[in-house]
Coordinates of C-alpha atoms and ligand atoms in Angstrom, one line a residue:
X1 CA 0.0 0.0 0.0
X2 CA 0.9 3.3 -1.1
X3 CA 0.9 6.0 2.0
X4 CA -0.3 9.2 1.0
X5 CA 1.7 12.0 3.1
X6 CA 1.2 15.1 4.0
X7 CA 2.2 17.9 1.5
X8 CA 4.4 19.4 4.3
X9 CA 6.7 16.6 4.4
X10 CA 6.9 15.3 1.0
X11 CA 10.1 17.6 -0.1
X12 CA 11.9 16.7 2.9
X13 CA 15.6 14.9 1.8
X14 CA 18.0 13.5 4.0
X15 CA 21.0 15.7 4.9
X16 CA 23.7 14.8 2.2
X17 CA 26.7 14.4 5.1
X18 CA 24.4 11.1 6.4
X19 CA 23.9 9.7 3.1
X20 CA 27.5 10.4 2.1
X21 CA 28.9 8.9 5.6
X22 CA 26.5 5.6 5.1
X23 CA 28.3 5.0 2.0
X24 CA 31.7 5.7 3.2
X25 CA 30.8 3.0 6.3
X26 CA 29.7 0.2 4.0
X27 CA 33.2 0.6 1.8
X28 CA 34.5 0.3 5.2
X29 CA 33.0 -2.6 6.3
X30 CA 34.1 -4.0 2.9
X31 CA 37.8 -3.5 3.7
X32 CA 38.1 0.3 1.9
X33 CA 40.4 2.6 3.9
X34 CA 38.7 5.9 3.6
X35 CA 39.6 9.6 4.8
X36 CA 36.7 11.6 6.4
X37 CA 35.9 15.1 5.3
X38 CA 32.1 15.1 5.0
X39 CA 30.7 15.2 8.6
X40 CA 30.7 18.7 10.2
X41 CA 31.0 17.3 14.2
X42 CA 34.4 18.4 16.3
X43 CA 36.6 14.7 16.0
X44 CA 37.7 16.5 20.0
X45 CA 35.4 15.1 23.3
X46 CA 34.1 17.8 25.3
X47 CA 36.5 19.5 27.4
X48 CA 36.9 17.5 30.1
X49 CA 35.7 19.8 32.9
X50 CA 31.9 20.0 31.3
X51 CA 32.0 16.1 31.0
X52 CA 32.4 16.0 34.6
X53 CA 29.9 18.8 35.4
X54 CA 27.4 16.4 33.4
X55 CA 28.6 12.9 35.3
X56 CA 28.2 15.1 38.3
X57 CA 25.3 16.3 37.5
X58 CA 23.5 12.6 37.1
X59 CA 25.0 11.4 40.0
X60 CA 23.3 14.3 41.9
X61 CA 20.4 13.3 40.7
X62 CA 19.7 16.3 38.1
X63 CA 17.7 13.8 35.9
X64 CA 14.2 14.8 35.7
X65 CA 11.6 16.5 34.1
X66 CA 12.7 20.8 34.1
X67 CA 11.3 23.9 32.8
X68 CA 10.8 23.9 28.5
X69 CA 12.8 26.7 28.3
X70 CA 15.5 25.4 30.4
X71 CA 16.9 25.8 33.6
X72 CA 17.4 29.1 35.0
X73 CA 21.0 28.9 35.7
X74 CA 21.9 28.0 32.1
X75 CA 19.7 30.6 31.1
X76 CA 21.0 33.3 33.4
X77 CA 24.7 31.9 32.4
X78 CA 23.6 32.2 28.6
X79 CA 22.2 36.1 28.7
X80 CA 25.5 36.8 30.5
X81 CA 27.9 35.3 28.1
X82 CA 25.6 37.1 25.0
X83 CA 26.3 40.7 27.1
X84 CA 30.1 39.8 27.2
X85 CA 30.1 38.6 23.8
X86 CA 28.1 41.2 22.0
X87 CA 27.6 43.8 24.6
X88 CA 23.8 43.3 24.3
X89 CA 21.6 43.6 27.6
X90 CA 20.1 40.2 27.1
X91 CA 17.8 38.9 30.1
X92 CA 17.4 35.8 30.9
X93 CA 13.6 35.4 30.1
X94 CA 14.8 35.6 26.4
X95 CA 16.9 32.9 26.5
X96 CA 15.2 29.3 25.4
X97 CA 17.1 26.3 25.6
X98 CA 16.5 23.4 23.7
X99 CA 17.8 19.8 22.7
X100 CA 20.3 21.8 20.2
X101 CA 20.1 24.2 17.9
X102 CA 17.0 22.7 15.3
X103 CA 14.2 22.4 17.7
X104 CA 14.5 26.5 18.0
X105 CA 14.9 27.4 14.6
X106 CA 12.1 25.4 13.8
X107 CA 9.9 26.7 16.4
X108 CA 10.9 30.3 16.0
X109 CA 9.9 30.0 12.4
X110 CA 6.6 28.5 13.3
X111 CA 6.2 31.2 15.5
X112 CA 6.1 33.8 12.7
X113 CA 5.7 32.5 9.8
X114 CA 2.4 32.0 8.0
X115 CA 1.6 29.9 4.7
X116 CA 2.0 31.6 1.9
X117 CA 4.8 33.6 3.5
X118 CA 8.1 34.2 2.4
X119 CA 11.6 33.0 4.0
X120 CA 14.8 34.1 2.5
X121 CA 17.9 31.7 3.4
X122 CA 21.6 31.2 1.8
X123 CA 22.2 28.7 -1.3
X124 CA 24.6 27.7 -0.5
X125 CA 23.6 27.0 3.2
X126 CA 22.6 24.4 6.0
X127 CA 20.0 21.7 4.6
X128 CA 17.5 22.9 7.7
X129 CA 16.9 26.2 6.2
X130 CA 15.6 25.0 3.2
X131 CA 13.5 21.9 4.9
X132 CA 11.6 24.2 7.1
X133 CA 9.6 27.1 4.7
X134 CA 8.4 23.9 2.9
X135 CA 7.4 22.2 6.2
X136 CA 5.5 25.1 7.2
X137 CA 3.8 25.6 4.0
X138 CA 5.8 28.6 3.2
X139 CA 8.1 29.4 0.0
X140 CA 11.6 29.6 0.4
X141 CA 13.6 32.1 -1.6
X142 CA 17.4 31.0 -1.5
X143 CA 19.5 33.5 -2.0
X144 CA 23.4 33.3 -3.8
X145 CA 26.7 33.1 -1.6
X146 CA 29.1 34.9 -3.7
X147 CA 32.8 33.7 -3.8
X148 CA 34.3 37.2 -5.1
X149 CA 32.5 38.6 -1.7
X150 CA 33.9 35.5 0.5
X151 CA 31.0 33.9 0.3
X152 CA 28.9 36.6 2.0
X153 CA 25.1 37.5 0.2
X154 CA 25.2 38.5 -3.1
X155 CA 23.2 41.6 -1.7
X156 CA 21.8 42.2 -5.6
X157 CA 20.3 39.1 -5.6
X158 CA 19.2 39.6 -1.5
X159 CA 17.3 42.9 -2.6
X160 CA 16.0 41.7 -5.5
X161 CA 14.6 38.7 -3.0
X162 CA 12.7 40.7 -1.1
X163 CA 9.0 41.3 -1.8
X164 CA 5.8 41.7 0.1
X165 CA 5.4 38.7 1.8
X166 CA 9.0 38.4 3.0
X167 CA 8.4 37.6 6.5
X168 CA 11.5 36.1 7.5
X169 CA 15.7 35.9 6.6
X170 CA 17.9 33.6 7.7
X171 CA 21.5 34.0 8.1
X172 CA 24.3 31.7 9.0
X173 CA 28.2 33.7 9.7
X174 CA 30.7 32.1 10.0
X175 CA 28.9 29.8 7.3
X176 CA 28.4 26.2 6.8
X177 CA 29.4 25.1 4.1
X178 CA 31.6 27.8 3.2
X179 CA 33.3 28.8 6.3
X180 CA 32.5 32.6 5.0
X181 CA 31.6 35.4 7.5
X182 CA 29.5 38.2 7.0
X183 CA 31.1 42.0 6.9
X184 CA 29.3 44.5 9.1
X185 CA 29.2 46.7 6.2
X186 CA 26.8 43.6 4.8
X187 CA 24.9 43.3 7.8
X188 CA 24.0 46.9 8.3
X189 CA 22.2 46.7 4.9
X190 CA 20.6 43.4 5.8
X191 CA 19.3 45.4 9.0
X192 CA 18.3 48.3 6.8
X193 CA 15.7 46.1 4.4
X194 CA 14.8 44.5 7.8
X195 CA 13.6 47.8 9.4
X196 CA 12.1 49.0 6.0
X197 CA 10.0 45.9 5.1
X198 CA 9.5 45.0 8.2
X199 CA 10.7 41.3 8.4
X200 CA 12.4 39.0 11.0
X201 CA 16.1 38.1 11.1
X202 CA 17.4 34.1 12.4
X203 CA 21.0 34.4 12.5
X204 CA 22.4 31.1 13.0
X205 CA 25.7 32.3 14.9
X206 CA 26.6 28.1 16.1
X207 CA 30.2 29.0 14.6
X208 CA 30.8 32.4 16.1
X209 CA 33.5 31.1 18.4
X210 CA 35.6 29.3 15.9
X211 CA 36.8 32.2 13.9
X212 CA 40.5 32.3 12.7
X213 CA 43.1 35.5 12.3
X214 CA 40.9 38.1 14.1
X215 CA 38.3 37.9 11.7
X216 CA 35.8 40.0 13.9
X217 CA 32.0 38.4 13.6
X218 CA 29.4 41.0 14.4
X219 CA 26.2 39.7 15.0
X220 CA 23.0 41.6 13.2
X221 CA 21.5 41.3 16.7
X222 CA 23.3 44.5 17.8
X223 CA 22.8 47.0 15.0
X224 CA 20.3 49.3 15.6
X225 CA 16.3 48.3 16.0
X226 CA 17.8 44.8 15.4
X227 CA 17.2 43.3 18.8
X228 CA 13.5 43.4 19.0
X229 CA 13.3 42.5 15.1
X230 CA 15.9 39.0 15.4
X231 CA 16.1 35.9 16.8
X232 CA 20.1 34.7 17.6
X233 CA 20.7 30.8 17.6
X234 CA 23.5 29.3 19.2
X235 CA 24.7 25.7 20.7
X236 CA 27.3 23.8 22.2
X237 CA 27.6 21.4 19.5
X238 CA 30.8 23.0 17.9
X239 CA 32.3 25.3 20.0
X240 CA 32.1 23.0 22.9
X241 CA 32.4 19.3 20.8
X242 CA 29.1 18.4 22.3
X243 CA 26.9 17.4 19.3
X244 CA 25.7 14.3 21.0
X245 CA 25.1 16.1 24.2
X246 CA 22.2 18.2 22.3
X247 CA 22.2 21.3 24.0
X248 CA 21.5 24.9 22.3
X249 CA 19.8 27.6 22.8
X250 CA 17.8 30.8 21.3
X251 CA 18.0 34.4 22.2
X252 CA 14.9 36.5 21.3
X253 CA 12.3 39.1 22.4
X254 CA 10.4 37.2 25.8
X255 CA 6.9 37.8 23.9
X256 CA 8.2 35.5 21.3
X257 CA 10.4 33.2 23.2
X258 CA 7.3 32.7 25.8
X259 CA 5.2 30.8 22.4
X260 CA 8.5 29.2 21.7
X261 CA 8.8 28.0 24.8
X262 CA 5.2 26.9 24.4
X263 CA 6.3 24.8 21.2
X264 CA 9.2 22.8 23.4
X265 CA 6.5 21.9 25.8
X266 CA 4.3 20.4 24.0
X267 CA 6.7 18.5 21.5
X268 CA 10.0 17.3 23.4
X269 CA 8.7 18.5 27.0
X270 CA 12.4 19.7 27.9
X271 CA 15.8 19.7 27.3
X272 CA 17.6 16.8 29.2
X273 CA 18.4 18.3 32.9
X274 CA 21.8 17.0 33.2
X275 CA 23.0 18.2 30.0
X276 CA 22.5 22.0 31.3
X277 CA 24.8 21.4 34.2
X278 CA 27.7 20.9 31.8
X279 CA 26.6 23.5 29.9
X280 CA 26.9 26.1 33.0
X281 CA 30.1 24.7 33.0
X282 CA 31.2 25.2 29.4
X283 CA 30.2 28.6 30.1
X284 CA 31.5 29.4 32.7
X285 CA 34.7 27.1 33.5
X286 CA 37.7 27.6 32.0
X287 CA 38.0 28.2 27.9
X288 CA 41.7 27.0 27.6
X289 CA 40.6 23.9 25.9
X290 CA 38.4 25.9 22.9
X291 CA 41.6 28.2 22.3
X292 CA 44.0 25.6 22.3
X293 CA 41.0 23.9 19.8
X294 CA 41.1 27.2 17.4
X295 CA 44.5 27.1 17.5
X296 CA 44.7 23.6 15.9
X297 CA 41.9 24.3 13.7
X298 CA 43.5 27.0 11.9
X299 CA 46.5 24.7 11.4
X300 CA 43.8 22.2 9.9
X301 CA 42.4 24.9 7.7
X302 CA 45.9 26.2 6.4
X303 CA 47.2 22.5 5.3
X304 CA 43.8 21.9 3.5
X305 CA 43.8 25.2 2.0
X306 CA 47.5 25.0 0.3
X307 CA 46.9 21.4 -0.1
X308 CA 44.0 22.2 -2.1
X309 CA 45.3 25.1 -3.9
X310 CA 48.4 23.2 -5.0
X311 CA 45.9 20.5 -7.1
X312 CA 45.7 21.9 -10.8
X313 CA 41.8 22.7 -11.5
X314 CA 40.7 23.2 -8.0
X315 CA 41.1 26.8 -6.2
X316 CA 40.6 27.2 -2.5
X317 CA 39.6 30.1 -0.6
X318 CA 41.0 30.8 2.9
X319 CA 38.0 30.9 5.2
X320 CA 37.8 33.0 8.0
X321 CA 35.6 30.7 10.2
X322 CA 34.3 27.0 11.1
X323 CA 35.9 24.0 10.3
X324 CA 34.8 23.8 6.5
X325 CA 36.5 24.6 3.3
X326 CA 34.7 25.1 0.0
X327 CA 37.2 24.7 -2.6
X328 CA 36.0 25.8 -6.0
X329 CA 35.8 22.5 -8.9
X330 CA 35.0 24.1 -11.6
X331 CA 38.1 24.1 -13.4
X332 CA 38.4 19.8 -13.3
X333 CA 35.3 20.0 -15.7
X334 CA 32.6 17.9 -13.9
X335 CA 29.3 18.1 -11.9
X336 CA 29.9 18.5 -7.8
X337 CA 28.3 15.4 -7.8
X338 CA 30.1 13.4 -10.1
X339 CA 33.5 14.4 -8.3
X340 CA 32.4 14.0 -5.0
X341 CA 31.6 10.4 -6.0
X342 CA 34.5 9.8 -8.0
X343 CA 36.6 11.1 -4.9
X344 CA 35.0 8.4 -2.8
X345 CA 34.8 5.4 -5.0
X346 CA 38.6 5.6 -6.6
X347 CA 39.8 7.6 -3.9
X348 CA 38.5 6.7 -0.8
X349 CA 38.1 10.2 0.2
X350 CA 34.6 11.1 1.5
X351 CA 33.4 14.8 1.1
X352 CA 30.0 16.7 0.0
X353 CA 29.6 18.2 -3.5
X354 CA 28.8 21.7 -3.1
X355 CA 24.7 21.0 -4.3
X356 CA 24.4 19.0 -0.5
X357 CA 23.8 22.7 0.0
X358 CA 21.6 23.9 -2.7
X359 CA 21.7 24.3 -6.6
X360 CA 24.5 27.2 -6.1
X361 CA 26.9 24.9 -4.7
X362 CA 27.4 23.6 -8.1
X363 CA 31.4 23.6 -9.1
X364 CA 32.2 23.6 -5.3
X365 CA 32.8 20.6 -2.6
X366 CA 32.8 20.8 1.3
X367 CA 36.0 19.9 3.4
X368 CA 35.1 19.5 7.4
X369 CA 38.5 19.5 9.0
X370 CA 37.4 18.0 11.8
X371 CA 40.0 15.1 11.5
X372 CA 43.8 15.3 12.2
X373 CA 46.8 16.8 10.1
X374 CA 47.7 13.3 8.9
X375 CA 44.3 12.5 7.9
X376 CA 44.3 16.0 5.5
X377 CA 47.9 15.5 4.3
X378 CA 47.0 11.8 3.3
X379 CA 43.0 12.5 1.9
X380 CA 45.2 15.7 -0.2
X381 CA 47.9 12.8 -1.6
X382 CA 45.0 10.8 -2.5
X383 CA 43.1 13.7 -4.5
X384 CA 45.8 14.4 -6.1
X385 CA 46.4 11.1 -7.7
X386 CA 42.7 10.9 -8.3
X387 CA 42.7 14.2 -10.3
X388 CA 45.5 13.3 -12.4
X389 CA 44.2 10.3 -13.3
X390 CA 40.9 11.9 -14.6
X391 CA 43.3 14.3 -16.6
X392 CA 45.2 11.6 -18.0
Ligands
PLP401 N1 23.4 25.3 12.3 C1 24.4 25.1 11.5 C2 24.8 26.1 10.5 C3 25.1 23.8 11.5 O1 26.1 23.6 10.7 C4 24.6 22.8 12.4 C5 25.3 21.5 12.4 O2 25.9 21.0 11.5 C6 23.6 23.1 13.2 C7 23.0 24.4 13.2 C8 23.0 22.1 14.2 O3 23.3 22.4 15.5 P1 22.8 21.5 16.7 O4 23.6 20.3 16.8 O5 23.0 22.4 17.9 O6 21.3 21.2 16.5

């Protein structure tokens, strides 16, 4: 028998990293060595002072039911960190928790956005953006990443995006898959079109902390008549190498967070309690782990980068933040898709082909770093070889 869905979940597609990884694991399994580059998770364990907060945490018996939007003393601990970071006077009340980042975007969106409504989101960006207009029966307008701008907005194409139902925009700096940031200079004419035609700003900031060379990363958030007008989403996922721990949280005005909050309780009734404990800690314990983290990161990104750059047909920007490279293809004369699975059949290298992201990704692949430098310098070796065989 033939189930007939729902309209609103008929477009969804798996992420591409899943599908990609599930391949890599049954070449595995069949004796393949293969290099890892396609899942965008920290290869690190938390740092070991918020594992123990969490172990302590269960132990003390922190393992029950807790408020939807969290527990006050992760919430307090998050407004505080969001006034040191961005200097914004955030209170507590605006702060939502959640089981990571997803469950808020989703239910931030739900919040505001009506059928029929408009929701403007990078291409190339993070799969979610694109999953959830659809899901609420809304129409998604993806907007270019531009190379020659370091893969900020095309702002042409942005103001040409924006119409009368535009209701909502999402932005992601620094960027996955690109590793981009956004330039204030961008972002004060983002906040501009939001105060003229009146829409809502998501500004997915998960990769704020993991930002190389200075690059500063100004968040929308604290431009003028922003605050009231955006919602900031965060999580420990990356920063903290907690993706499994599935903690995040949203930052928005309380009228908004308060339906948000509504949302949480009645689909996942709360975020694990334990879990907050360690994030307290992360918080507020010491950071030496997450510099010395950056620190190798950049080394990461640097070896990938030249590595890249130094295989004839492939160019690779420097990006200022993540753990992702987005090395343009173009020039080796086949589809994303085709190289991405010539890379991991002949190569054994498993990576993303730029359209994982949307239909602009085309003539790019994504590089997570989040493997060692002897991992990079042999998957590099490997595409090298590959890509002079498909010359010769
Ligand atoms: N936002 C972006 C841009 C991401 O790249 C990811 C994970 O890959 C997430 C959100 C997911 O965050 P979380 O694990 O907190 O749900």
């Amino acid at each position: 028998m033939t189930i007939e869905l729902a309209r609103r979940v008929r477009h969804l597609r798996a992420e591409g990293a899943y599908v990609v990884l599930a391949r890599a694991q049954e070449l595995e399994a069949a004796g393949r060595s293969i290099v890892h580059f396609e899942i965008g998770q920290p290869d690190f364990t938390p740092p070991a002072n918020v594992t123990l907060a969490g172990i302590r945490a269960i132990a003390d018996g922190y393992v029950r039911y807790n408020p939807p939007a969290g527990i006050q003393q992760l919430r307090a601990a998050i407004a505080e960190e969001v006034r040191r970071r961005n200097g914004l006077p955030v209170r507590p009340e605006q702060v939502v928790v959640g089981p990571g980042l997803k469950p808020n975007l989703f239910f931030a969106a739900a919040a505001l956005v009506e059928p029929g409504d408009e929701v403007i989101y990078p291409d190339p960006g993070f799969p979610s953006y694109e999953a959830l207009p659809a899901y609420l029966g809304a129409v998604g307008v993806p907007v270019a990443l531009a190379e020659v701008r370091g893969f900020s907005l095309d702002l042409e194409a942005f103001h040409r995006a924006i119409g009368p139902r535009t209701r909502l925009v999402i932005l992601n700096s620094p960027s996955n898959p690109t590793g981009g940031v956004i330039p204030r200079q961008d972002l004060e004419q983002i906040a501009a079109a939001a105060r003229r035609h009146d829409f809502w700003v998501m500004s997915d900031e998960i990769y704020a902390r993991l930002v190389y060379d200075g690059c500063p990363v100004p968040s929308i958030a604290t431009l003028p008549g922003m605050a009231e007008r955006t919602i900031v989403l965060d999580g420990f996922s990356k920063t903290h190498a907690m993706s499994g721990w599935r903690l995040g949280y949203a930052v928005m005005p309380v009228e908004l967070a308060s339906v948000v909050q509504l949302q949480l309780m009645h689909v996942v009734g709360c975020t694990a309690h334990f879990t907050q404990y360690a994030g307290v800690e992360a918080l507020q314990g010491p950071q030496d782990e997450v510099e010395q983290r950056l620190h190798e990161y950049r080394r990461r990104r640097d070896l990938l980068v030249e590595g890249l750059s130094a295989i004839p047909g492939i160019r690779c920007p420097r990006p200022a933040g993540a753990f992702y490279v987005f090395p343009n293809t173009q020039g080796l004369g086949r589809s994303s898709a085709e190289l991405a699975t010539y890379f991991l059949e002949e190569a054994g290298v498993a990576l993303l082909p730029g359209t994982s992201f949307g239909s602009n990704g085309e003539g790019y692949l994504r590089l997570s770093y989040c493997t060692s430098l002897d991992n990079i310098r042999e998957g590099i070796a490997r595409m090298r070889d590959a890509v002079r065989r498909l010359a010769g």
